[in-house]
GROMACS .gro file of C-alpha atoms in nm:
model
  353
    1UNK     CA    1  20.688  10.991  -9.725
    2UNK     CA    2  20.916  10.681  -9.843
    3UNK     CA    3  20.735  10.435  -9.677
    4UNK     CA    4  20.544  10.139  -9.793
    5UNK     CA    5  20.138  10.221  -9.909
    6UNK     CA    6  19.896   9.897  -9.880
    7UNK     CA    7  19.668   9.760 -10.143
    8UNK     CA    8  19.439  10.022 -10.172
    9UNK     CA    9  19.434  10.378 -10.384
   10UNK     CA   10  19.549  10.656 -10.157
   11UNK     CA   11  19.323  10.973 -10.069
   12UNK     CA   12  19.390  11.235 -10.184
   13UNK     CA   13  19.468  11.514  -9.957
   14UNK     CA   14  19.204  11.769  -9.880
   15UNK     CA   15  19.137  12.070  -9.587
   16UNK     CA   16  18.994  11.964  -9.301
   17UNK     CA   17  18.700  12.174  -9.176
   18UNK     CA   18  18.723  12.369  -8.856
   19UNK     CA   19  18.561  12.240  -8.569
   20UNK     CA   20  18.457  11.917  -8.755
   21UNK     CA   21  18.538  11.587  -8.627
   22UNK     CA   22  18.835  11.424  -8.741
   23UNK     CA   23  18.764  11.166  -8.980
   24UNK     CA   24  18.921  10.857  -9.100
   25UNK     CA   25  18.892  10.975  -9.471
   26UNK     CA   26  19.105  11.268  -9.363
   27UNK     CA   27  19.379  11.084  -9.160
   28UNK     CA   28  19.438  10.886  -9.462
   29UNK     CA   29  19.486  11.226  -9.717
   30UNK     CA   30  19.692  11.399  -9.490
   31UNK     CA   31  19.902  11.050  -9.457
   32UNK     CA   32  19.946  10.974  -9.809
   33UNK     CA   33  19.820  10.634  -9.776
   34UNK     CA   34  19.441  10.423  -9.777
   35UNK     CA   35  19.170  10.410  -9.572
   36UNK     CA   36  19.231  10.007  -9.485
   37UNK     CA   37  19.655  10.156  -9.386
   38UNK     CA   38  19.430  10.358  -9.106
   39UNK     CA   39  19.215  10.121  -9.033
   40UNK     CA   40  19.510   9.893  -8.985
   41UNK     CA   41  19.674  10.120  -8.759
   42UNK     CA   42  19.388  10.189  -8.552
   43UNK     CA   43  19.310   9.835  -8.476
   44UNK     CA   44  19.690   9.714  -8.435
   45UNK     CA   45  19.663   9.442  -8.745
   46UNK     CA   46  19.907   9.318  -8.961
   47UNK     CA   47  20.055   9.449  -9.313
   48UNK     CA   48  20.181   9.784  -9.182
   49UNK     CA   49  20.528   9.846  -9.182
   50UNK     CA   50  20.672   9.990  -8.905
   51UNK     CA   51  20.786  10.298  -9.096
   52UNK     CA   52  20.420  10.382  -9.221
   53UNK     CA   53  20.247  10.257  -8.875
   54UNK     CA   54  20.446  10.509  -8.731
   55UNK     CA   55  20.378  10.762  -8.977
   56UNK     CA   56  20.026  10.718  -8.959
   57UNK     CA   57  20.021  10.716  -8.621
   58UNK     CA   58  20.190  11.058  -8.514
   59UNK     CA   59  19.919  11.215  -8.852
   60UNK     CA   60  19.666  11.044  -8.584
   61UNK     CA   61  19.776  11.205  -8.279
   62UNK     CA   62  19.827  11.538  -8.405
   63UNK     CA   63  19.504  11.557  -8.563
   64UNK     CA   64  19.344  11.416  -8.299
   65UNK     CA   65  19.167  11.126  -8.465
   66UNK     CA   66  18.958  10.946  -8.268
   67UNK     CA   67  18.696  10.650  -8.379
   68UNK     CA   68  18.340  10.592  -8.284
   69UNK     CA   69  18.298  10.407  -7.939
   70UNK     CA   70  18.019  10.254  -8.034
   71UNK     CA   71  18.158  10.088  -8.404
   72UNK     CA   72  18.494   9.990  -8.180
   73UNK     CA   73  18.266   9.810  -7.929
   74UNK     CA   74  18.111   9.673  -8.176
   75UNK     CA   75  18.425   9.543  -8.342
   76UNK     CA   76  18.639   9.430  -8.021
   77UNK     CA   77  18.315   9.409  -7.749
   78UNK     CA   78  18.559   9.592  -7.549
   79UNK     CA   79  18.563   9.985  -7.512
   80UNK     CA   80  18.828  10.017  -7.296
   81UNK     CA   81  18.613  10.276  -7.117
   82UNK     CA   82  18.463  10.285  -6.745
   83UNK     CA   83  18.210  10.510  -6.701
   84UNK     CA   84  18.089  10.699  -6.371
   85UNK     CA   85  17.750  10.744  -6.349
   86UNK     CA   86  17.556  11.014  -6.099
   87UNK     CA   87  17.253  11.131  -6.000
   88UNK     CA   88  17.383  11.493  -6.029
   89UNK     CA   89  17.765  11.694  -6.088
   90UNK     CA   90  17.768  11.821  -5.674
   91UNK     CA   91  18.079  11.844  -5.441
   92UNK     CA   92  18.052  11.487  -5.290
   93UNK     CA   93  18.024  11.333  -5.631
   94UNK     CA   94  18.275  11.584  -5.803
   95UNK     CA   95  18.521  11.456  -5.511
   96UNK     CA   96  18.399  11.082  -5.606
   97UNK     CA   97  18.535  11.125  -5.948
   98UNK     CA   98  18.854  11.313  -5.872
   99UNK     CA   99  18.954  10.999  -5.660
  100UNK     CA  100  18.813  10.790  -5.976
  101UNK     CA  101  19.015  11.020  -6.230
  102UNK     CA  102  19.325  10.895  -5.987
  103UNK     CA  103  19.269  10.537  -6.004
  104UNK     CA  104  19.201  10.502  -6.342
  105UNK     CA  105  19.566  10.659  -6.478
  106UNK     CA  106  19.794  10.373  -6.589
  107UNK     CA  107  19.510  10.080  -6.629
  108UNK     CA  108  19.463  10.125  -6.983
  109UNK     CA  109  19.139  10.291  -6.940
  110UNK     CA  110  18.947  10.606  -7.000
  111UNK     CA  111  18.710  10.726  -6.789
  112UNK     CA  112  18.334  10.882  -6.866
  113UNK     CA  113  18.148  11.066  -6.647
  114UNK     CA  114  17.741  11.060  -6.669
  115UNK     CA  115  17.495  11.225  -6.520
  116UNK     CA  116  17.122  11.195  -6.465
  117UNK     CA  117  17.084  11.575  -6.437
  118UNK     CA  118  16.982  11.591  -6.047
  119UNK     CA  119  16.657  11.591  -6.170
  120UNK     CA  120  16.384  11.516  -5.867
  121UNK     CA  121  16.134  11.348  -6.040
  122UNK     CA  122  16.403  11.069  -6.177
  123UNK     CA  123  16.556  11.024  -5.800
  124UNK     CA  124  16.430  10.632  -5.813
  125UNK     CA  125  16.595  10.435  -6.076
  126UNK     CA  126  16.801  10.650  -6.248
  127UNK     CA  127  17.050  10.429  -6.275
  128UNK     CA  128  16.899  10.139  -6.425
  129UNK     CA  129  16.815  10.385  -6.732
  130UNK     CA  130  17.189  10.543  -6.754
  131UNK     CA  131  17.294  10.188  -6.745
  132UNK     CA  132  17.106  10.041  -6.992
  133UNK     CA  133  17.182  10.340  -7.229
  134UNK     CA  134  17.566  10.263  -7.197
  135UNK     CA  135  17.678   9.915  -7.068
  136UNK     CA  136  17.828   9.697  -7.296
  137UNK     CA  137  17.828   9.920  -7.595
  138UNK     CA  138  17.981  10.207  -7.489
  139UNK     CA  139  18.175  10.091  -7.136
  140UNK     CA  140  18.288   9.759  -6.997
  141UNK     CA  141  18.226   9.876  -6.621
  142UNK     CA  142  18.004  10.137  -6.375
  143UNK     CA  143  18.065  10.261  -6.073
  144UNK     CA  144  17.717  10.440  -5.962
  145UNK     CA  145  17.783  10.726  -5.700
  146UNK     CA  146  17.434  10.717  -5.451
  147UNK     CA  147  17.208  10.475  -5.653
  148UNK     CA  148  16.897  10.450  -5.564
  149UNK     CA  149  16.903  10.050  -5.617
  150UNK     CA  150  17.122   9.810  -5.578
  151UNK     CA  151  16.994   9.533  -5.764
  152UNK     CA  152  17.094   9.598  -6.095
  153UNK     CA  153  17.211   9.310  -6.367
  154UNK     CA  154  17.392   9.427  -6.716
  155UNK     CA  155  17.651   9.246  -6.908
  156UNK     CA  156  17.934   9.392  -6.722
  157UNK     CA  157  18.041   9.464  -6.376
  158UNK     CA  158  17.931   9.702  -6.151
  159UNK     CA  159  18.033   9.899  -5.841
  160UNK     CA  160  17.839  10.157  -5.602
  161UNK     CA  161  17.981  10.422  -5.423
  162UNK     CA  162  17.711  10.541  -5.102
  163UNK     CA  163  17.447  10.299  -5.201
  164UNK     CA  164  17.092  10.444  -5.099
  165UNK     CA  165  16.975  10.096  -4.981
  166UNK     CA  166  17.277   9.949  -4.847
  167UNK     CA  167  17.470   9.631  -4.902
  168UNK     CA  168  17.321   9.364  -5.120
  169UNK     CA  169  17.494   9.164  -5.386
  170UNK     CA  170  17.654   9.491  -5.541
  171UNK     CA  171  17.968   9.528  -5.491
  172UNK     CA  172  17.966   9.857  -5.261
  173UNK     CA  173  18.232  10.144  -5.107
  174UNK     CA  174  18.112  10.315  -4.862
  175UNK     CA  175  18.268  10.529  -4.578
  176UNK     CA  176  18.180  10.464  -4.141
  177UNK     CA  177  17.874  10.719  -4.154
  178UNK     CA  178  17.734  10.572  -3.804
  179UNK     CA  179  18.069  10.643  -3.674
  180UNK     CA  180  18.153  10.896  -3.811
  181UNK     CA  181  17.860  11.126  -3.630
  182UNK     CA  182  17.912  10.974  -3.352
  183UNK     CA  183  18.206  11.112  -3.365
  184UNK     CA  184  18.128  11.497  -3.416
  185UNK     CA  185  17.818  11.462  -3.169
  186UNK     CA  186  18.036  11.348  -2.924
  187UNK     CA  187  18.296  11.648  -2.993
  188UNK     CA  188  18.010  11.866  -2.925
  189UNK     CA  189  17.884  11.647  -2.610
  190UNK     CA  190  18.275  11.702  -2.509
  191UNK     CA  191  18.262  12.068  -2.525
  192UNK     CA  192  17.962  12.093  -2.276
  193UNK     CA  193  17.659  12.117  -2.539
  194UNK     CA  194  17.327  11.905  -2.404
  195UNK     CA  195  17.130  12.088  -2.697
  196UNK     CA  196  17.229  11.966  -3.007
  197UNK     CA  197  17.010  11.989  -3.306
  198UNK     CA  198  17.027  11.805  -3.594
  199UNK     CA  199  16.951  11.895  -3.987
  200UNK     CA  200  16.950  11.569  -4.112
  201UNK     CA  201  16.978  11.421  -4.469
  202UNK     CA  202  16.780  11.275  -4.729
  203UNK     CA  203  16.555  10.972  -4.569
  204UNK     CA  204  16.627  10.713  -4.858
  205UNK     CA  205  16.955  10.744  -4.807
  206UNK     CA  206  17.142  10.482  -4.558
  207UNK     CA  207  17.414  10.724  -4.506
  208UNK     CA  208  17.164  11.012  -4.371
  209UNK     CA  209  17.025  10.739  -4.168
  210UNK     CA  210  17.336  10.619  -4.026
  211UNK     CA  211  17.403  10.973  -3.949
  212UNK     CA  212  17.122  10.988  -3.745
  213UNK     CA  213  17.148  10.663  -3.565
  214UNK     CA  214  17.517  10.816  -3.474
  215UNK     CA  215  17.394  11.158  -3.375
  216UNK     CA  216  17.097  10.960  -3.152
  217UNK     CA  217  17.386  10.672  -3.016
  218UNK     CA  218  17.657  10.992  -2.864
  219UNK     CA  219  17.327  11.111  -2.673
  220UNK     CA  220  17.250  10.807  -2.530
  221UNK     CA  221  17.642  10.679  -2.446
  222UNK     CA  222  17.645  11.027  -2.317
  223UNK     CA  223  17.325  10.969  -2.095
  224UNK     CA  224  17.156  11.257  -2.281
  225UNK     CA  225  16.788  11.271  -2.390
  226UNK     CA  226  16.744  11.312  -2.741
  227UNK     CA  227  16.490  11.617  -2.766
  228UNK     CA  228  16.319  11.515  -3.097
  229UNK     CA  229  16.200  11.892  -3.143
  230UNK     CA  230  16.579  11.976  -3.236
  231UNK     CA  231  16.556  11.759  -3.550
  232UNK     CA  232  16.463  11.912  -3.864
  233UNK     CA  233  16.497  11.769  -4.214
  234UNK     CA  234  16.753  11.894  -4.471
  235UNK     CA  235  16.700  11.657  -4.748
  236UNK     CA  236  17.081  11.739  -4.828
  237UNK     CA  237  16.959  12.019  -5.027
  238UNK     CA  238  17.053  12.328  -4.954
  239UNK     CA  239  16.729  12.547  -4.923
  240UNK     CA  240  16.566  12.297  -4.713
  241UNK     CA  241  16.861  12.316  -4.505
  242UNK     CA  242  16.858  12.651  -4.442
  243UNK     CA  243  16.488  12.609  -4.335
  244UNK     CA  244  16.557  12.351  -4.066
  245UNK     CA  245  16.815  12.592  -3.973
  246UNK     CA  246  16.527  12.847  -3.906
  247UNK     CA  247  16.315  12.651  -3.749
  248UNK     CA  248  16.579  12.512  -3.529
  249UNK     CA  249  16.698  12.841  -3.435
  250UNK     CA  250  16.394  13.008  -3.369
  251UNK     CA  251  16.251  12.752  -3.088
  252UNK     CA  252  16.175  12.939  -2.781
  253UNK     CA  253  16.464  12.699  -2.645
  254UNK     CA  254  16.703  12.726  -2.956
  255UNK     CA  255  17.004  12.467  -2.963
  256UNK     CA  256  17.348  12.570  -2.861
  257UNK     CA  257  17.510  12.354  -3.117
  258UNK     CA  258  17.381  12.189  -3.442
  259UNK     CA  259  17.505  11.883  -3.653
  260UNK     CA  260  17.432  11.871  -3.988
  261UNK     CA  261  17.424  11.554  -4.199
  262UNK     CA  262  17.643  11.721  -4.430
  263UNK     CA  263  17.873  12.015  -4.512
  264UNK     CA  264  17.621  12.182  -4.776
  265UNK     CA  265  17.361  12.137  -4.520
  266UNK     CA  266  17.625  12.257  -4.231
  267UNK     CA  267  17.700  12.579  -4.439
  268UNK     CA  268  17.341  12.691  -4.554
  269UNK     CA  269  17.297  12.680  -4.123
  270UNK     CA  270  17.592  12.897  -4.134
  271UNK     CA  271  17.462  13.137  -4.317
  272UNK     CA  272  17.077  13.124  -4.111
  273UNK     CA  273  17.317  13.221  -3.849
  274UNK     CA  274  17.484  13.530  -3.992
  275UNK     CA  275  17.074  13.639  -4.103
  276UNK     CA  276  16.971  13.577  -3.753
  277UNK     CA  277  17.280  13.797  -3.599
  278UNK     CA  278  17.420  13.480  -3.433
  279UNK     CA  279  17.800  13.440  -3.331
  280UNK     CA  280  17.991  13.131  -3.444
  281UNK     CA  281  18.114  12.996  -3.237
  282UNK     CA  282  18.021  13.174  -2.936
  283UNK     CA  283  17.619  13.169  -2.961
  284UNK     CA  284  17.616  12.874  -3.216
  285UNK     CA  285  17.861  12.574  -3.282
  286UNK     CA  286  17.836  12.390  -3.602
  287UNK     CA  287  17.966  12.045  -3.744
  288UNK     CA  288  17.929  11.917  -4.042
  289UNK     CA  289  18.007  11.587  -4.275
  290UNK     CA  290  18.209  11.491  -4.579
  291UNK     CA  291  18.479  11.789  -4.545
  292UNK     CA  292  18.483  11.904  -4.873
  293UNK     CA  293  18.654  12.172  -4.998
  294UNK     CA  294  18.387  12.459  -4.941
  295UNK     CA  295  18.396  12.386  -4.559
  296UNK     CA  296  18.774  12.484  -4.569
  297UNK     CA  297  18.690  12.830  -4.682
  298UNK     CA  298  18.383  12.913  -4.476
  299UNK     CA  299  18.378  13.190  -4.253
  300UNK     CA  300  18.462  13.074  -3.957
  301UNK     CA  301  18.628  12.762  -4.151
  302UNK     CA  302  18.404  12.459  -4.076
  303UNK     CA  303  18.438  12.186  -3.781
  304UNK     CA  304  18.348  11.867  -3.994
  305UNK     CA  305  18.354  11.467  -3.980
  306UNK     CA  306  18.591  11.370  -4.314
  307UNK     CA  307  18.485  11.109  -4.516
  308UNK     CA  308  18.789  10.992  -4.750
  309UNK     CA  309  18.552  11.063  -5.047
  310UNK     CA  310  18.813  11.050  -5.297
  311UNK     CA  311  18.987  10.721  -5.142
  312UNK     CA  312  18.587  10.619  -5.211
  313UNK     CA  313  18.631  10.696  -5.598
  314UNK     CA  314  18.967  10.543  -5.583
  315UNK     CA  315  18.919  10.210  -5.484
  316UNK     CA  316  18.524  10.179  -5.628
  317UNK     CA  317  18.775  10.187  -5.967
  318UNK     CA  318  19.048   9.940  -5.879
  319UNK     CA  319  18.787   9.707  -5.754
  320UNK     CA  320  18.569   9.746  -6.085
  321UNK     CA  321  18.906   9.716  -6.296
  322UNK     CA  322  19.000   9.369  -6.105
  323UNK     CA  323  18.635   9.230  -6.158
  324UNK     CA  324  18.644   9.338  -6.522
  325UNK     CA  325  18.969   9.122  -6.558
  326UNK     CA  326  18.822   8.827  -6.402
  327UNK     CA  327  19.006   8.840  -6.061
  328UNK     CA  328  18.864   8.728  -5.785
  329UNK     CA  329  18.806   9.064  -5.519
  330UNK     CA  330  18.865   8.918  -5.202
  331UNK     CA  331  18.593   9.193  -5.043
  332UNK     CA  332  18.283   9.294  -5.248
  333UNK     CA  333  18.189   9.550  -4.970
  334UNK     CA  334  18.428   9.842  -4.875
  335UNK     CA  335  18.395  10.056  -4.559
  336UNK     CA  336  18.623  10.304  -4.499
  337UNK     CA  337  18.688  10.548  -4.197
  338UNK     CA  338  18.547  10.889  -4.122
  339UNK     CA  339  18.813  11.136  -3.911
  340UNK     CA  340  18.713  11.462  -3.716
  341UNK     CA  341  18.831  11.777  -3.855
  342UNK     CA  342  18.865  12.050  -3.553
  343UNK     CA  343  18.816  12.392  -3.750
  344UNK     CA  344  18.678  12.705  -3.587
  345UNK     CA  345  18.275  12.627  -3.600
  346UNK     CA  346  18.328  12.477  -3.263
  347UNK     CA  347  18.327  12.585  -2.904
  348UNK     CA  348  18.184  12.563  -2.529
  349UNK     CA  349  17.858  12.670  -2.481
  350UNK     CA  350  17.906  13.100  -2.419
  351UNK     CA  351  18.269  13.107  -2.516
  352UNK     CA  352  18.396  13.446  -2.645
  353UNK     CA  353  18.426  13.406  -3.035
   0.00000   0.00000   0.00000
């Protein structure tokens, strides 16, 4: 190299180790110049040529150099980082962060994912200890998919996707849940069913609730008693599921039709079903909530109510980046609507398969 070398002695260079991390010892051996010339480079100060900054900075990028996030927070008190914090890594929240993943490209940010491990005992207040484990050292912003609270205060902003509790001073996005089963209830009420179970969702969730104020408002507009023997807790999980699918199907007067409170719910009833010999559509029709991608590829592909879960991701980011510039957000609470999704789970009551 011709270029210019700062003040100090250069490093000599030496082999890097494989598998090691990158350090700033070796960027400056295999570049010929100091430890401060990195330093320099890394931080964007002055008394680097243009020739060398260059230099130094293609050595960085092919070696893959990469400095602590903690020591640059703790230089700059800005990461540059947003991290996504969840409960657990499951197809709503996976869907969260691919909308997320899309927001976040061109803002000058990275993006970190975190999870609490779906861990049961840890379902209250999870959040509060992911958040004081990372805020402000190692991201400037969170958006919390399903917290549990909605109360928090850090030193940074902070945005939840599905709050359990509903709105409060949080800035929330959340998707028309009330509607939204109102709407597949009443796509069932359409095609002639009068009884229509329900495997509904977790109970500290306002979403599951809203589900089942929607599933109870389509009987009533519909002037149809809600039998409360066709209800049957899912939690959302998918073994309980399948056993409110059991017990649903197995009343001396089983239900024609069953909404679940959501898709993973809707396919472990699916599968109860196939165990119990029973033909979908034509003995059983079945509609479920959030279309994700699974419900596409059940057999018979799934009748579900869409909730735009990566639009949900998507703007819980551009809302967090705008509040972590200091721009006013002209609204703190986002709700965005559900559609029907007409598959093949779906029929009159009797109708040939």
């Amino acid at each position: 190299m011709t270029g210019n070398v700062e003040e100090d002695a250069v490093v000599e260079p030496s082999s890097q180790r494989s598998g090691s991390r990158v350090t700033m010892q070796q960027v400056a051996a295999e570049a010929g110049v100091s430890i401060s010339t990195v330093s320099k480079v890394m931080n964007g100060r002055y008394g680097v040529s243009t020739q060398t900054f260059d230099h130094v900075s293609k050595v960085i990028n092919r070696l893959g150099y990469e400095t602590s996030l903690v020591a640059r927070s703790l230089r700059n008190t800005r990461t540059n980082v947003i991290g996504v914090l969840v409960a657990d890594f499951e197809p709503f929240s996976t869907e969260v962060l691919k909308g997320a993943a899309d927001a976040i490209r061109g803002t000058g940010y990275e993006l970190v994912a975190y999870s609490a491990g779906g861990r049961v005992d840890e379902h209250v207040g999870w959040e509060r200890r992911y958040l004081s484990r990372v805020m402000g050292t190692l991201v400037d912003g969170a958006v919390l998919v399903t917290p549990t609270v909605t109360d928090v205060q850090y030193d940074g902003p902070v945005v939840a996707v599905d709050p359990h509790t509903g709105r409060s001073s949080l800035p929330t996005v959340a998707s028309d849940n009330l509607q939204g089963a109102r709407m597949g209830v009443d796509h069932l009420l359409s095609l002639g069913h009068r009884r229509i179970g329900m495997v509904t969702g977790r109970e500290d969730l306002v979403s599951a609730q809203l589900r089942e104020l929607g599933y109870r408002a389509a009987h009533e507009a519909a002037g149809v008693p809600v039998d409360e023997s066709l209800l049957a807790n899912g939690a959302f999980d998918p073994e309980q599921a399948r056993d409110a699918a059991r017990t649903l199907l197995r009343l001396p007067q089983p239900p024609t039709a069953i909404f679940a409170a959501n898709d993973i719910s809707a396919l472990s009833t699916l599968e109860v079903a196939s165990e119990l010999g029973l033909d979908v559509p034509g003995q059983l029709s079945v509609v479920g909530f959030d279309n994700i991608p699974e419900s596409a590829l059940a057999h018979p592909p799934l009748t579900t109510v869409q909730q735009p879960m990566r639009q949900m991701g998507h703007d819980a980011i551009a809302m967090l980046v705008a509040l972590i510039a200091g721009h006013v957000v002209d609204e703190t609470h986002v709700t965005l609507a559900t559609t029907l999704v007409p598959r093949r789970t779906t029929a009159a009551p009797g109708a040939t398969s």
